[in-house]
Tab-separated table of C-alpha atoms in Angstrom:
chain	number	residue	atom	x	y	z
J	1	MET	CA	68.080	26.907	-77.005
J	2	THR	CA	64.453	27.031	-75.486
J	3	LYS	CA	62.980	27.750	-78.670
J	4	PHE	CA	63.796	24.117	-80.003
J	5	PRO	CA	61.904	22.007	-76.991
J	6	CYS	CA	59.020	24.484	-77.776
J	7	LEU	CA	58.895	23.912	-81.556
J	8	LEU	CA	58.997	20.137	-80.967
J	9	THR	CA	55.778	19.890	-78.482
J	10	LEU	CA	54.620	22.160	-81.031
J	11	LEU	CA	54.961	19.550	-83.578
J	12	LEU	CA	54.414	16.694	-82.084
J	13	LEU	CA	51.384	18.221	-81.103
J	14	ALA	CA	49.677	19.473	-84.436
J	15	SER	CA	50.628	15.901	-85.750
J	16	CYS	CA	48.216	14.591	-83.266
J	17	SER	CA	45.082	15.582	-85.358
J	18	ILE	CA	46.549	15.321	-89.071
J	19	PRO	CA	46.567	12.106	-90.727
J	20	PRO	CA	49.487	9.531	-91.150
J	21	ALA	CA	49.147	9.636	-94.461
J	22	HIS	CA	47.290	11.564	-97.354
J	23	HIS	CA	44.385	9.287	-97.523
J	24	LEU	CA	40.358	8.927	-95.983
J	25	LEU	CA	40.057	6.556	-93.813
J	26	GLY	CA	38.928	7.859	-90.659
J	27	LYS	CA	36.827	11.229	-89.469
J	28	TRP	CA	36.356	14.061	-90.316
J	29	ASN	CA	34.358	17.330	-89.847
J	30	ASN	CA	33.065	20.955	-90.843
J	31	VAL	CA	31.757	23.146	-88.219
J	32	LEU	CA	30.319	26.031	-89.656
J	33	ARG	CA	28.149	29.236	-87.876
J	34	ARG	CA	24.604	30.542	-89.532
J	35	GLN	CA	22.210	32.994	-88.296
J	36	GLY	CA	24.087	31.949	-84.869
J	37	VAL	CA	23.186	28.286	-84.431
J	38	THR	CA	26.345	25.363	-84.949
J	39	TYR	CA	26.430	22.890	-87.721
J	40	GLU	CA	28.721	20.436	-87.876
J	41	PHE	CA	28.979	17.801	-90.577
J	42	VAL	CA	30.816	14.510	-90.113
J	43	ALA	CA	32.360	11.793	-92.728
J	44	SER	CA	33.278	8.633	-91.500
J	45	PHE	CA	35.156	7.020	-94.186
J	46	LYS	CA	35.349	3.442	-92.749
J	47	PRO	CA	38.154	0.313	-93.662
J	48	ASP	CA	35.594	-1.472	-95.912
J	49	GLY	CA	34.952	1.110	-98.389
J	50	SER	CA	32.133	2.419	-96.895
J	51	TYR	CA	31.154	5.941	-95.913
J	52	ASP	CA	28.555	8.340	-93.739
J	53	GLY	CA	27.966	11.413	-93.102
J	54	VAL	CA	26.187	12.416	-90.559
J	55	LEU	CA	24.650	16.727	-89.539
J	56	ASN	CA	24.369	17.542	-85.837
J	57	GLY	CA	23.645	13.843	-84.620
J	58	LYS	CA	21.241	13.109	-87.174
J	59	VAL	CA	22.316	10.396	-90.510
J	60	LEU	CA	22.272	12.725	-93.720
J	61	VAL	CA	24.422	10.336	-96.309
J	62	SER	CA	24.876	6.611	-95.557
J	63	GLY	CA	25.407	3.602	-97.523
J	64	GLY	CA	27.570	5.179	-99.884
J	65	THR	CA	30.464	4.000	-100.474
J	66	TYR	CA	34.452	5.543	-101.516
J	67	GLU	CA	37.436	4.143	-103.444
J	68	GLU	CA	40.457	7.124	-103.486
J	69	HIS	CA	42.753	6.192	-106.537
J	70	GLY	CA	45.908	8.458	-105.800
J	71	ASP	CA	44.656	11.817	-106.007
J	72	THR	CA	41.126	11.324	-107.345
J	73	VAL	CA	38.045	9.645	-104.998
J	74	ASN	CA	35.268	7.952	-106.371
J	75	PHE	CA	32.008	7.864	-104.767
J	76	HIS	CA	28.445	5.845	-104.708
J	77	ASP	CA	25.466	7.123	-102.609
J	78	PRO	CA	22.227	6.640	-102.384
J	79	VAL	CA	21.682	10.142	-102.481
J	80	CYS	CA	20.672	10.283	-106.906
J	81	ASN	CA	21.171	6.761	-107.539
J	82	ILE	CA	23.357	4.694	-106.360
J	83	SER	CA	24.956	3.967	-109.776
J	84	TYR	CA	25.598	7.487	-110.352
J	85	THR	CA	29.983	8.222	-109.844
J	86	GLY	CA	30.854	11.667	-108.366
J	87	GLN	CA	34.964	11.788	-109.170
J	88	TYR	CA	36.179	14.666	-107.153
J	89	LEU	CA	40.154	15.572	-107.295
J	90	LEU	CA	41.560	15.654	-103.548
J	91	LYS	CA	43.873	18.102	-102.573
J	92	TYR	CA	45.224	17.314	-98.345
J	93	VAL	CA	46.204	20.849	-97.004
J	94	ASN	CA	47.228	20.534	-93.010
J	95	ASP	CA	44.780	18.629	-90.977
J	96	SER	CA	42.299	18.824	-93.592
J	97	VAL	CA	41.038	17.726	-96.816
J	98	TYR	CA	39.722	19.745	-100.088
J	99	PHE	CA	37.544	18.286	-102.472
J	100	ARG	CA	37.553	19.385	-105.562
J	101	LEU	CA	34.641	18.638	-108.561
J	102	LEU	CA	36.215	16.593	-111.959
J	103	SER	CA	32.649	15.012	-112.587
J	104	ASP	CA	29.286	15.106	-110.736
J	105	SER	CA	25.915	14.156	-112.408
J	106	CYS	CA	23.747	14.433	-108.933
J	107	THR	CA	23.251	17.889	-108.514
J	108	LEU	CA	22.613	17.929	-105.416
J	109	ARG	CA	25.673	16.387	-104.113
J	110	ARG	CA	28.155	17.901	-105.993
J	111	GLU	CA	26.732	20.948	-104.403
J	112	GLY	CA	27.768	19.907	-101.211
J	113	THR	CA	30.826	18.295	-102.024
J	114	ASP	CA	32.355	20.817	-104.622
J	115	GLY	CA	35.107	23.032	-103.414
J	116	VAL	CA	34.527	21.653	-99.345
J	117	GLY	CA	36.900	21.216	-96.773
J	118	LEU	CA	36.835	18.736	-94.136
J	119	LYS	CA	39.182	18.513	-90.868
J	120	TYR	CA	41.002	15.494	-89.563
J	121	LEU	CA	39.120	14.443	-86.171
J	122	ARG	CA	40.217	11.033	-85.553
J	123	ASN	CA	41.379	7.814	-87.043
J	124	LYS	CA	37.841	5.987	-86.359
K	1	MET	CA	-10.383	33.328	-44.899
K	2	SER	CA	-13.746	32.812	-46.396
K	3	PRO	CA	-14.769	29.832	-47.704
K	4	ILE	CA	-16.065	31.044	-51.107
K	5	ARG	CA	-12.065	32.165	-50.975
K	6	VAL	CA	-10.839	28.491	-50.078
K	7	ALA	CA	-13.562	27.276	-52.894
K	8	ALA	CA	-11.560	29.424	-55.430
K	9	CYS	CA	-8.418	29.012	-54.247
K	10	ILE	CA	-8.785	25.278	-54.313
K	11	LEU	CA	-10.463	25.375	-58.159
K	12	VAL	CA	-7.082	27.521	-59.622
K	13	LEU	CA	-4.921	25.117	-57.779
K	14	THR	CA	-6.849	22.173	-59.254
K	15	LEU	CA	-6.694	24.217	-62.755
K	16	ALA	CA	-2.616	25.047	-62.282
K	17	ALA	CA	-2.281	21.626	-62.233
K	18	ALA	CA	-4.240	19.764	-64.216
K	19	ALA	CA	-2.291	22.363	-66.626
K	20	LEU	CA	1.193	21.673	-65.611
K	21	SER	CA	0.939	17.777	-64.691
K	22	CYS	CA	-0.204	16.841	-68.173
K	23	ASN	CA	-1.403	13.364	-68.905
K	24	ASP	CA	1.462	12.067	-70.789
K	25	THR	CA	5.232	12.022	-69.971
K	26	GLN	CA	6.775	13.185	-73.035
K	27	THR	CA	4.157	16.237	-72.433
K	28	SER	CA	5.355	16.436	-69.164
K	29	SER	CA	9.688	16.466	-70.899
K	30	VAL	CA	8.734	19.557	-72.732
K	31	MET	CA	7.216	21.073	-70.317
K	32	SER	CA	9.859	20.326	-68.036
K	33	ARG	CA	12.378	20.793	-69.995
K	34	SER	CA	15.010	23.509	-69.714
K	35	MET	CA	14.698	26.439	-72.715
K	36	GLY	CA	15.942	30.178	-72.799
K	37	PRO	CA	13.669	32.832	-72.458
K	38	VAL	CA	12.140	33.137	-75.354
K	39	PRO	CA	11.510	29.516	-76.489
K	40	ALA	CA	10.045	29.189	-73.134
K	41	LEU	CA	7.684	32.180	-73.539
K	42	GLY	CA	7.059	30.268	-77.391
K	43	ARG	CA	5.960	26.707	-75.633
K	44	ARG	CA	3.401	28.699	-73.110
K	45	LEU	CA	1.992	30.677	-75.704
K	46	PHE	CA	1.799	27.386	-77.796
K	47	PHE	CA	-1.019	25.575	-75.139
K	48	ASP	CA	-2.269	28.492	-74.823
K	49	PRO	CA	-6.131	28.680	-75.727
K	50	ILE	CA	-5.837	32.617	-74.990
K	51	LEU	CA	-5.115	32.531	-79.082
K	52	SER	CA	-8.564	31.099	-80.564
K	53	ALA	CA	-11.247	32.874	-80.552
K	54	ASP	CA	-13.426	30.394	-78.266
K	55	ARG	CA	-10.652	30.648	-76.034
K	56	ARG	CA	-10.620	26.351	-76.114
K	57	ILE	CA	-7.806	26.253	-78.920
K	58	SER	CA	-4.248	26.236	-78.302
K	59	CYS	CA	-1.923	24.784	-80.731
K	60	SER	CA	-1.481	21.902	-79.422
K	61	SER	CA	-4.216	20.999	-79.614
K	62	CYS	CA	-3.771	19.666	-83.434
K	63	HIS	CA	-0.180	19.300	-82.828
K	64	ARG	CA	-0.550	17.278	-79.867
K	65	PRO	CA	2.914	16.563	-77.692
K	66	GLN	CA	2.121	12.680	-77.077
K	67	PHE	CA	2.220	12.296	-81.363
K	68	ALA	CA	5.046	13.357	-81.990
K	69	PHE	CA	3.575	17.292	-82.261
K	70	ALA	CA	1.176	15.856	-84.724
K	71	ASP	CA	-2.510	14.930	-84.305
K	72	THR	CA	-4.500	11.709	-84.707
K	73	SER	CA	-7.308	12.729	-86.688
K	74	ALA	CA	-7.384	12.651	-90.846
K	75	VAL	CA	-8.569	16.274	-90.742
K	76	SER	CA	-7.708	18.538	-87.480
K	77	ILE	CA	-10.657	19.881	-86.001
K	78	GLY	CA	-10.547	24.374	-85.034
K	79	VAL	CA	-12.729	26.430	-83.102
K	80	PHE	CA	-16.852	25.850	-82.646
K	81	GLY	CA	-16.090	22.584	-84.413
K	82	ARG	CA	-14.760	23.682	-87.498
K	83	LYS	CA	-12.883	21.030	-90.150
K	84	GLY	CA	-10.064	22.244	-91.426
K	85	THR	CA	-9.336	19.920	-94.760
K	86	ARG	CA	-5.778	19.029	-94.482
K	87	ASN	CA	-4.120	17.015	-92.014
K	88	ALA	CA	-1.754	18.371	-89.524
K	89	PRO	CA	1.811	17.190	-89.442
K	90	SER	CA	4.203	16.424	-86.957
K	91	VAL	CA	5.865	20.536	-86.047
K	92	MET	CA	8.832	18.391	-85.233
K	93	ASN	CA	12.471	18.631	-86.756
K	94	VAL	CA	11.459	21.815	-88.581
K	95	ASP	CA	14.538	23.471	-87.779
K	96	GLN	CA	15.872	22.953	-91.201
K	97	GLN	CA	12.944	23.058	-93.428
K	98	PRO	CA	12.280	25.573	-96.258
K	99	HIS	CA	8.815	25.115	-96.313
K	100	PHE	CA	6.103	24.830	-94.365
K	101	PHE	CA	2.576	23.580	-95.421
K	102	TRP	CA	1.934	20.707	-97.504
K	103	ASP	CA	2.132	23.337	-100.093
K	104	GLY	CA	4.892	25.062	-99.055
K	105	ARG	CA	3.335	28.430	-98.620
K	106	ALA	CA	5.090	29.821	-95.572
K	107	ALA	CA	9.143	30.461	-95.844
K	108	THR	CA	10.420	30.371	-92.480
K	109	LEU	CA	8.114	29.044	-89.173
K	110	GLU	CA	8.034	32.391	-87.892
K	111	GLN	CA	5.911	33.606	-90.971
K	112	GLN	CA	4.312	30.362	-90.192
K	113	ALA	CA	3.132	31.010	-86.705
K	114	LEU	CA	0.817	33.253	-86.747
K	115	MET	CA	-1.020	32.559	-89.992
K	116	PRO	CA	-3.114	29.621	-87.884
K	117	ILE	CA	-4.279	32.152	-85.106
K	118	ALA	CA	-5.658	34.340	-88.338
K	119	ASN	CA	-7.423	30.871	-90.324
K	120	PRO	CA	-11.209	30.837	-89.968
K	121	MET	CA	-10.804	27.224	-90.021
K	122	GLU	CA	-8.047	26.864	-87.144
K	123	MET	CA	-7.573	29.598	-84.425
K	124	ASP	CA	-10.034	32.267	-85.846
K	125	LEU	CA	-8.641	35.316	-84.030
K	126	PRO	CA	-7.818	38.245	-86.236
K	127	VAL	CA	-4.213	38.791	-85.512
K	128	ASP	CA	-4.558	42.062	-84.088
K	129	LEU	CA	-7.436	41.031	-81.627
K	130	ALA	CA	-4.506	38.244	-80.451
K	131	ILE	CA	-2.629	40.799	-79.301
K	132	GLU	CA	-4.799	42.677	-78.477
K	133	ARG	CA	-5.673	39.989	-75.236
K	134	LEU	CA	-1.621	39.335	-75.089
K	135	ARG	CA	-1.726	43.276	-73.854
K	136	SER	CA	-4.150	43.333	-71.402
K	137	ASP	CA	-3.458	39.913	-69.461
K	138	SER	CA	-0.576	40.570	-67.361
K	139	PHE	CA	1.412	37.431	-67.476
K	140	TYR	CA	2.428	37.676	-70.918
K	141	ILE	CA	2.803	41.829	-71.098
K	142	HIS	CA	5.614	41.261	-67.704
K	143	ALA	CA	6.834	38.641	-69.694
K	144	PHE	CA	7.594	39.679	-73.987
K	145	ARG	CA	9.029	43.393	-71.334
K	146	SER	CA	11.428	41.322	-69.822
K	147	VAL	CA	11.987	38.997	-73.036
K	148	PHE	CA	11.890	41.585	-75.881
K	149	GLN	CA	11.875	44.481	-73.613
K	150	ARG	CA	8.346	45.877	-75.615
K	151	ASN	CA	4.474	45.075	-74.866
K	152	PRO	CA	3.887	42.065	-76.734
K	153	ASP	CA	2.997	42.005	-80.467
K	154	SER	CA	3.088	40.063	-83.573
K	155	ALA	CA	7.079	40.331	-83.838
K	156	GLY	CA	7.235	38.634	-80.895
K	157	LEU	CA	5.087	36.702	-80.223
K	158	ALA	CA	6.691	34.529	-83.937
K	159	THR	CA	9.744	34.549	-83.297
K	160	ALA	CA	8.859	33.501	-79.887
K	161	LEU	CA	6.392	30.462	-81.357
K	162	ALA	CA	9.032	30.056	-84.260
K	163	ALA	CA	11.465	29.483	-80.957
K	164	PHE	CA	10.068	27.132	-78.783
K	165	GLN	CA	9.578	24.697	-82.471
K	166	ARG	CA	13.146	24.777	-83.160
K	167	MET	CA	13.684	23.112	-79.935
K	168	LEU	CA	12.030	20.155	-80.661
K	169	GLU	CA	15.054	18.297	-82.853
K	170	THR	CA	15.208	14.909	-82.148
K	171	SER	CA	17.568	12.944	-83.288
K	172	ASP	CA	17.948	9.722	-80.475
K	173	THR	CA	16.815	7.351	-82.216
K	174	PRO	CA	17.735	3.178	-82.623
K	175	PHE	CA	18.303	3.840	-86.444
K	176	ASP	CA	21.281	6.780	-85.796
K	177	GLU	CA	22.218	4.969	-82.885
K	178	TRP	CA	23.149	1.972	-84.931
K	179	LYS	CA	24.684	4.332	-87.668
K	180	ILE	CA	26.766	6.643	-85.628
K	181	ASN	CA	28.246	4.447	-83.084
K	182	ASP	CA	27.592	0.918	-84.183
K	183	ALA	CA	24.632	0.214	-81.695
K	184	LYS	CA	22.789	-2.227	-82.253
K	185	LEU	CA	19.305	-2.859	-84.199
K	186	ASN	CA	17.250	-5.381	-85.799
K	187	ASP	CA	17.997	-6.931	-88.600
K	188	SER	CA	14.088	-6.465	-89.789
K	189	ALA	CA	14.882	-2.267	-89.659
K	190	LYS	CA	18.418	-3.140	-91.352
K	191	ARG	CA	16.450	-4.853	-93.842
K	192	GLY	CA	14.218	-2.428	-94.454
K	193	TYR	CA	17.104	0.439	-94.845
K	194	ALA	CA	18.579	-1.389	-97.398
K	195	LEU	CA	14.933	-1.751	-99.274
K	196	PHE	CA	14.353	1.891	-98.752
K	197	ASN	CA	17.864	2.830	-100.547
K	198	GLY	CA	17.178	-0.380	-102.938
K	199	LYS	CA	14.528	-1.958	-104.426
K	200	ALA	CA	11.732	0.389	-102.409
K	201	GLY	CA	13.487	3.645	-104.447
K	202	CYS	CA	12.025	5.934	-101.096
K	203	VAL	CA	15.342	7.136	-100.580
K	204	ARG	CA	14.494	9.051	-104.069
K	205	CYS	CA	12.578	11.685	-102.702
K	206	HIS	CA	13.048	10.629	-98.571
K	207	PHE	CA	16.267	11.494	-98.473
K	208	GLY	CA	18.184	13.922	-95.651
K	209	THR	CA	19.204	14.600	-92.033
K	210	ASN	CA	14.665	14.236	-91.639
K	211	PHE	CA	14.410	11.898	-95.137
K	212	ASN	CA	12.315	14.703	-96.970
K	213	ASN	CA	14.090	16.739	-99.382
K	214	VAL	CA	13.172	20.717	-100.162
K	215	GLU	CA	11.255	19.448	-103.745
K	216	PHE	CA	7.148	18.819	-104.189
K	217	ARG	CA	6.231	16.142	-105.805
K	218	ASN	CA	2.986	14.301	-107.018
K	219	ILE	CA	2.502	10.789	-105.443
K	220	GLY	CA	-0.187	10.487	-106.936
K	221	LEU	CA	-3.256	11.295	-104.607
K	222	TYR	CA	-4.977	13.479	-106.737
K	223	ASP	CA	-7.860	13.045	-109.625
K	224	GLY	CA	-9.381	15.728	-109.828
K	225	LYS	CA	-13.018	14.038	-108.778
K	226	LYS	CA	-12.642	12.730	-105.462
K	227	LEU	CA	-9.196	13.623	-104.403
K	228	ILE	CA	-8.929	17.998	-105.518
K	229	ASP	CA	-6.470	18.798	-103.161
K	230	SER	CA	-4.074	21.343	-106.294
K	231	GLY	CA	-1.397	22.075	-103.324
K	232	ARG	CA	0.902	23.185	-104.705
K	233	ALA	CA	-0.282	24.167	-107.906
K	234	ALA	CA	-2.372	26.904	-105.741
K	235	ILE	CA	0.891	28.671	-104.521
K	236	THR	CA	2.685	29.084	-107.901
K	237	HIS	CA	-0.579	28.241	-110.479
K	238	ASP	CA	1.845	26.651	-111.961
K	239	PRO	CA	-0.232	23.221	-114.028
K	240	ARG	CA	3.195	21.818	-113.179
K	241	ASP	CA	2.398	21.710	-110.038
K	242	LEU	CA	-0.850	20.467	-109.787
K	243	GLY	CA	-1.499	17.295	-107.093
K	244	LYS	CA	2.334	18.081	-105.588
K	245	PHE	CA	3.194	18.503	-102.280
K	246	LYS	CA	5.993	19.002	-99.974
K	247	ILE	CA	7.056	15.310	-99.095
K	248	GLY	CA	6.505	14.359	-95.709
K	249	PRO	CA	9.838	13.768	-93.379
K	250	LEU	CA	9.992	10.709	-92.221
K	251	ARG	CA	11.522	11.051	-88.280
K	252	ASN	CA	8.597	9.763	-85.887
K	253	ILE	CA	6.368	8.863	-88.268
K	254	ALA	CA	5.252	5.636	-86.261
K	255	LEU	CA	3.766	8.467	-83.516
K	256	THR	CA	1.565	10.721	-86.695
K	257	ALA	CA	-1.051	8.579	-87.866
K	258	PRO	CA	-2.809	9.300	-90.204
K	259	TYR	CA	-0.972	9.768	-93.412
K	260	MET	CA	-0.217	12.777	-96.100
K	261	HIS	CA	-2.117	15.765	-96.659
K	262	ASN	CA	-5.455	14.577	-96.621
K	263	GLY	CA	-4.743	12.172	-94.076
K	264	MET	CA	-6.044	9.230	-96.211
K	265	PHE	CA	-4.147	6.493	-94.461
K	266	ARG	CA	-4.453	5.241	-91.105
K	267	SER	CA	-1.398	3.118	-91.149
K	268	LEU	CA	2.111	2.639	-92.034
K	269	ARG	CA	1.283	-0.428	-93.525
K	270	GLU	CA	-1.720	1.308	-95.504
K	271	VAL	CA	1.360	3.953	-96.266
K	272	ILE	CA	3.581	0.685	-97.920
K	273	ASP	CA	0.608	-1.468	-99.058
K	274	TYR	CA	0.047	2.409	-101.304
K	275	TYR	CA	3.174	3.046	-102.444
K	276	ASN	CA	3.873	-0.919	-103.573
K	277	ASP	CA	0.922	-0.517	-106.034
K	278	PRO	CA	-0.825	3.251	-106.251
K	279	ASP	CA	-2.646	2.049	-108.892
K	280	LYS	CA	-5.039	-0.183	-106.513
K	281	VAL	CA	-5.739	2.866	-104.169
K	282	VAL	CA	-5.665	5.475	-107.502
K	283	SER	CA	-6.991	4.198	-110.477
K	284	LYS	CA	-6.719	7.279	-112.469
K	285	PRO	CA	-4.249	9.517	-110.645
K	286	VAL	CA	-3.407	13.164	-112.455
K	287	GLY	CA	0.500	13.586	-113.073
K	288	ARG	CA	2.311	10.602	-110.675
K	289	ASP	CA	5.608	10.735	-110.298
K	290	VAL	CA	7.463	8.637	-112.620
K	291	PHE	CA	9.561	7.180	-109.797
K	292	LEU	CA	5.641	6.229	-108.914
K	293	SER	CA	4.644	4.190	-112.449
K	294	GLN	CA	5.795	0.009	-111.624
K	295	PRO	CA	4.508	-1.315	-108.610
K	296	LEU	CA	6.967	-1.742	-106.476
K	297	HIS	CA	6.673	-6.179	-105.978
K	298	LEU	CA	7.169	-5.945	-102.528
K	299	ASN	CA	6.484	-9.454	-100.981
K	300	GLU	CA	4.420	-9.110	-96.485
K	301	ALA	CA	8.434	-10.265	-95.560
K	302	GLU	CA	9.230	-6.640	-97.072
K	303	LYS	CA	6.848	-4.494	-96.121
K	304	GLY	CA	6.951	-5.921	-92.803
K	305	ASP	CA	10.491	-4.937	-92.731
K	306	LEU	CA	10.189	-1.037	-94.637
K	307	GLU	CA	7.857	-0.742	-91.748
K	308	ALA	CA	10.581	-1.632	-89.049
K	309	PHE	CA	13.269	0.827	-90.785
K	310	LEU	CA	9.916	3.535	-90.610
K	311	ARG	CA	9.373	2.880	-86.848
K	312	SER	CA	13.473	3.153	-86.216
K	313	LEU	CA	13.313	6.406	-86.429
K	314	THR	CA	11.105	7.254	-83.490
K	315	SER	CA	13.293	9.182	-81.254
K	316	ARG	CA	13.844	7.425	-78.105
K	317	SER	CA	12.269	11.234	-76.042
K	318	LEU	CA	8.383	9.726	-77.565
K	319	ILE	CA	9.144	6.133	-76.109
K	320	GLU	CA	10.106	5.951	-73.236
């Protein structure tokens, strides 16, 4: 009998960090450790359709826009050229989203996005 | 105590005070910041002239803390007043850089660290002799033993210097605070950022957390006549690399004049004027990048905005 409330609490707790619906709006991060150093990348997808990426407190990419269409997203940002479109498939698993390349002629963005997973932080 | 002892003590105390109470806030903030034992040893070495032939030049003679660890003269002056050929860049925000020096000849900070010591134009002390000096200095014997569990050696020296420089990351700038926390930023800097990403096209090369990326590019400062530094080509022996240099990182750039590998521009405005119309400054460059083939047609207000944006990349810890 005691199992049920426990499970409920766990589910409730878990739901706090799960985005309400499957869309990108909000802040997401990806933490990795390399040679004893921790790197944190934070992506903010804003309600006005713009997004920023910050690495260890330094702005990495900003001035970009995103448009979601069902399970795909189109990115435009100044990484290579603001007019180049990067198109990625979105896959939501638990509290994370994964990006799979559909098409992107910007190598730098492709390398930083394809296969990358981000964990949901908060809806801000 | 004999008068001579007293005089000697006073002298020692004065020297120690002079060494510790450096005359500017930046030095003292770096000097007083708490660090682990390895970077703290690196800091001591960075400021110590023991690593130069004439015991007068330290890393900090050319990488000066009050100028974001860059030099204010176009080319640096080493031991015995010897004049080098390149401008000393900032050693802040180097943690994530994949190449060091304008031509990228060092791949890691550890590899880089021993080069200026041996360089005849800079510190002119063969590394073996530098190690010998450290091994006959009781402070360093003790410090290396307690940090690395061994006597001073070149690997420990390189590790410590690199570790200190890795502590010099800055992200507390008006620009980052604006982007990350929606803090206030003046409108001129915001317009400048839009120009940087748009009309002026700077972002095509100056991209990433430190506004340089991993590439070497030719902005037209090599003509084979008056401007003779061939840059990256001297390392790769590839003629396509003639006149290519490491893209300059832009954090704290307002503090690190003069600019470019040869220090030929005295101010940010001169840099912007150059990019606006490179032909006006260097008429027959060899291999200038296609991104810079057309004048930018920036008006005076736009130039001011671009400069205001560059100034917003200055760490608060360096100006307050």
